[in-house]
Tab-separated table of C-alpha atoms in Angstrom:
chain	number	residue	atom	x	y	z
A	12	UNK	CA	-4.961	26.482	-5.679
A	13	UNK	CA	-6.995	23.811	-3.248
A	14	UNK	CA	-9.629	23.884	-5.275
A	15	UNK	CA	-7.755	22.832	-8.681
A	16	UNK	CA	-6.002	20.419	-7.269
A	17	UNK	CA	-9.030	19.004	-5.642
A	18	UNK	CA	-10.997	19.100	-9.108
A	19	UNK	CA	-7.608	17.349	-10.773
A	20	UNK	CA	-7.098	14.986	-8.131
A	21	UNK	CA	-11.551	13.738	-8.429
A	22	UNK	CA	-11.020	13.515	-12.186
A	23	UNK	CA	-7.970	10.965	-11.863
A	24	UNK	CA	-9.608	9.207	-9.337
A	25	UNK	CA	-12.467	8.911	-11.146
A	26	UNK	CA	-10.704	7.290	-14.329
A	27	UNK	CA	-8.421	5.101	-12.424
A	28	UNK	CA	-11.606	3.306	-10.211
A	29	UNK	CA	-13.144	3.260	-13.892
A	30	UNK	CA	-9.645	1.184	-15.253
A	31	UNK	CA	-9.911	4.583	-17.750
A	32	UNK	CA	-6.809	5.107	-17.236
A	33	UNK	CA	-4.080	2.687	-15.535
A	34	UNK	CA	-0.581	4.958	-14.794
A	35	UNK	CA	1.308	3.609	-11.395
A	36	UNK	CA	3.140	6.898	-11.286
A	37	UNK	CA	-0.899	8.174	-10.597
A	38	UNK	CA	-1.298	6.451	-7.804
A	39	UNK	CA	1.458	7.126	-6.155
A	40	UNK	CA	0.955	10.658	-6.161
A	41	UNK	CA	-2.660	10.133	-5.271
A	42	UNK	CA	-1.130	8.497	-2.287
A	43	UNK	CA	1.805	11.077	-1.116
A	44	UNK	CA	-1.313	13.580	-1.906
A	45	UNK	CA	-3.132	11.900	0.594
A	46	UNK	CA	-0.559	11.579	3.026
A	47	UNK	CA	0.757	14.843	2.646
A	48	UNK	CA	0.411	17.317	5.279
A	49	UNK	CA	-0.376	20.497	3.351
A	50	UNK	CA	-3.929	18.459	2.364
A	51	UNK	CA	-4.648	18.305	5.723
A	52	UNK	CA	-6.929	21.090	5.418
A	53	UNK	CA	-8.058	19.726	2.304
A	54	UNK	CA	-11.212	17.924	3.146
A	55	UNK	CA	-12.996	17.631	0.103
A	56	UNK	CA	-9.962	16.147	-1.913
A	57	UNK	CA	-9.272	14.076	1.463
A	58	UNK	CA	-13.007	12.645	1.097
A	59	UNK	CA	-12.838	11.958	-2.608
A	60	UNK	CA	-9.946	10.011	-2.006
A	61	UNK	CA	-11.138	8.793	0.621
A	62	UNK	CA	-14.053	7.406	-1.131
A	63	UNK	CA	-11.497	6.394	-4.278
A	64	UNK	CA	-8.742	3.772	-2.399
A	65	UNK	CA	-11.464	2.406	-0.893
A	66	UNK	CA	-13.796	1.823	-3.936
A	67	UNK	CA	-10.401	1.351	-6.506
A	68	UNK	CA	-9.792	-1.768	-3.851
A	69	UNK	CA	-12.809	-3.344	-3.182
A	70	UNK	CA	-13.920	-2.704	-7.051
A	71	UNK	CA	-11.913	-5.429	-8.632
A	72	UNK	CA	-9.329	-7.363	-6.566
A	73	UNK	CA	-7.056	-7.107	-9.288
A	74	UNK	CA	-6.372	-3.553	-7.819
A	75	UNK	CA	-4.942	-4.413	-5.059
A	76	UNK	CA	-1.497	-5.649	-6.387
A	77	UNK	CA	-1.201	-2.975	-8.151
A	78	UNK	CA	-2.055	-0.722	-5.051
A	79	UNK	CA	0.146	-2.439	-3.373
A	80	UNK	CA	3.266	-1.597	-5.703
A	81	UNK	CA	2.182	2.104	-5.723
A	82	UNK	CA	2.159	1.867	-1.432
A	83	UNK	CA	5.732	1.130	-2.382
A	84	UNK	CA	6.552	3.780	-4.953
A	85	UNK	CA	5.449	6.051	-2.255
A	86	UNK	CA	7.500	4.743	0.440
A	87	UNK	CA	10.524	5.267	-1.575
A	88	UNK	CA	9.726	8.575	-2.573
A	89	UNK	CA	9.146	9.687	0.857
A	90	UNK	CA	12.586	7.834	1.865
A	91	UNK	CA	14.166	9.282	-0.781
A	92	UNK	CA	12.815	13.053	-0.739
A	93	UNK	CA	14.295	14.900	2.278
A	94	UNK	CA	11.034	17.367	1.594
A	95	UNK	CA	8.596	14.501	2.190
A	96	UNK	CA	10.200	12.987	5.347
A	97	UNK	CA	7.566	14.088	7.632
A	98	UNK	CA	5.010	12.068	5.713
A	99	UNK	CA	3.730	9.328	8.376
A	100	UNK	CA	5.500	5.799	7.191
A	101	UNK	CA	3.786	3.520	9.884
A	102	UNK	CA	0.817	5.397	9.119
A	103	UNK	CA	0.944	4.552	5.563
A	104	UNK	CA	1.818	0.541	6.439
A	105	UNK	CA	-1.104	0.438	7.977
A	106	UNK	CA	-3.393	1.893	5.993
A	107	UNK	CA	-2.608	0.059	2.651
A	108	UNK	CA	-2.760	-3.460	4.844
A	109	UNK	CA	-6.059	-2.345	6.037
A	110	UNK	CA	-7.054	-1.630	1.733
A	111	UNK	CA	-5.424	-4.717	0.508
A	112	UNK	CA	-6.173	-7.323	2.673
A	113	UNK	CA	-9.588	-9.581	2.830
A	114	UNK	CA	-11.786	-7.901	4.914
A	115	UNK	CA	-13.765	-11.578	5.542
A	116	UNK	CA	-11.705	-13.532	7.543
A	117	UNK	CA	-13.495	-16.756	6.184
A	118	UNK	CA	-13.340	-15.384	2.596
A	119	UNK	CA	-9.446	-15.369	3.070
A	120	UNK	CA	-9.549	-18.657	4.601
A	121	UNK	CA	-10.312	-20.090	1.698
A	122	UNK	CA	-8.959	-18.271	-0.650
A	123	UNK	CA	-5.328	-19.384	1.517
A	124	UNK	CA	-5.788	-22.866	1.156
A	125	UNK	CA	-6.643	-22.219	-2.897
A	126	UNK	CA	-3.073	-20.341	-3.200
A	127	UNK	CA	-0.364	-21.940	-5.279
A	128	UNK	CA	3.272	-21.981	-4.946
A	129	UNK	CA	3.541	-19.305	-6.866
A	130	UNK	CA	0.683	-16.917	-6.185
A	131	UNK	CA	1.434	-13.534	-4.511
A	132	UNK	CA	-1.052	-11.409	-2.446
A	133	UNK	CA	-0.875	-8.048	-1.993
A	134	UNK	CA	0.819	-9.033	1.417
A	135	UNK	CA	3.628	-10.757	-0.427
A	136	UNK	CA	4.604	-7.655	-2.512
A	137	UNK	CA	4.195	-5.488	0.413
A	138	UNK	CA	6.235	-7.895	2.450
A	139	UNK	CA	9.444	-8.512	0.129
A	140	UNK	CA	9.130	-4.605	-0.921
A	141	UNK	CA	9.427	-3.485	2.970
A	142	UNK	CA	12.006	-5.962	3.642
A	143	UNK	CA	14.196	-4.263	0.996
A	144	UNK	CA	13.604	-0.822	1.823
A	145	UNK	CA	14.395	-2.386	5.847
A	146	UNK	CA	17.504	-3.971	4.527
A	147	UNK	CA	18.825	-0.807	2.662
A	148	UNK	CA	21.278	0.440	4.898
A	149	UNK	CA	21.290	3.893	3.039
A	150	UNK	CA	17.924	4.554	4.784
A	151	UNK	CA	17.573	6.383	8.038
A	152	UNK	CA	17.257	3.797	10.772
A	153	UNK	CA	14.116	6.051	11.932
A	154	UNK	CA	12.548	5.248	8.627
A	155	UNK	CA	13.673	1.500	8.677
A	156	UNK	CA	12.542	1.426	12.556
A	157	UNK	CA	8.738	2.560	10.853
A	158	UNK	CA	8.418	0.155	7.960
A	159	UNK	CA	9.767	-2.768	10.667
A	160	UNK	CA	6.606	-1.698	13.134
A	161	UNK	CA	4.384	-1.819	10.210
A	162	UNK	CA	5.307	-5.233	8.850
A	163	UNK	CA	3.392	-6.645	11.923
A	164	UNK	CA	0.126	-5.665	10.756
A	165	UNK	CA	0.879	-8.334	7.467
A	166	UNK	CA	-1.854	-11.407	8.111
A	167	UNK	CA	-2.481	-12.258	4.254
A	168	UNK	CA	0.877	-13.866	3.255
A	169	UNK	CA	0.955	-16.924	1.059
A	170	UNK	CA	2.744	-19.164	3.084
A	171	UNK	CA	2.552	-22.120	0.618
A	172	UNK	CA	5.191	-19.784	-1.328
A	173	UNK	CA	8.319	-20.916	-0.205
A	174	UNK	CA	10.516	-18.521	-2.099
A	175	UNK	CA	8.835	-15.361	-0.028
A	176	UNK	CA	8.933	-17.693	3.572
A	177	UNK	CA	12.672	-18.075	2.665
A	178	UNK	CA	13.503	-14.274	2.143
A	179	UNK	CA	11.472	-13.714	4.928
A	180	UNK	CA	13.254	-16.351	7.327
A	181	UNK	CA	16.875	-15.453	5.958
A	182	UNK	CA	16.343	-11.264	6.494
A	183	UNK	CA	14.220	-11.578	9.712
A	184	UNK	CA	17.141	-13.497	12.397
């Protein structure tokens, strides 16, 4: 039932913007929800969650990482689920940059030059998590070829991190 699912999907939403409730496995089926084709009809739940990513990653910044992980989560699901195959990867790429990244280029300006060694962005995770689902050669090249096309949309790495430019030098010749 659309409408159940809709009501369920508001309620979660709801408690995870509100840090009620903090469950990864949640937003990773929020986001293969979302994605899914059979919601395509769906417009109400599409809205609210919609209206939740959006709000869930401009509330606190400390959602994005966590966002971020749960992009992942998703990707391999979809990889790994012959069922969910026709779920748009690039699609997906795209949109979590677009969530996770500083919308004010001068606000991430100087939040870049504040980075440490060691700090990680939402970029970074997205960046080493794609280049291991890339470099797993049990993948479909057709699903590598996606997650490739959407690592160009990645502008917010810490490049003062030289652990993450190494991986990302060594696995990109």
């Amino acid at each position: 039932n659309v409408e159940l699912k809709t009501v369920v999907a508001e309620g979660v939403a709801k408690l995870l913007v509100l840090q009620r409730i903090e469950e990864k496995s949640l937003l990773i089926n929020a986001i293969l929800l979302f994605f899914h084709p059979a919601t395509v009809g769906a417009y109400r739940m599409r809205q609210c969650l919609t209206i939740f990513f959006e709000a869930y990653a401009e509330r606190f910044h400390s959602n994005r990482p966590p966002l971020a992980h749960a992009y992942l989560g998703a990707c391999a699901t979809i990889i790994g689920t012959e069922a969910l195959h026709g779920l748009p990867l690039f699609e997906l790429t795209r949109w979590v940059i677009s969530l996770t990244e500083e919308k004010d280029p001068q606000m991430w300006d100087a939040r870049e030059h504040q980075l440490g060694e060691s700090d990680r962005t939402p970029h970074d995770i997205i960046a080493e998590g794609l280049l291991s689902l890339i470099l797993n050669e049990s993948h479909s090249p057709l699903h590598r070829n996606m997650l490739c096309r959407g690592m160009r949309y990645l502008r917010q790495i810490n490049r003062s991190n030289s652990e993450l430019m190494k991986k990302l030098e060594e696995r990109t010749k």
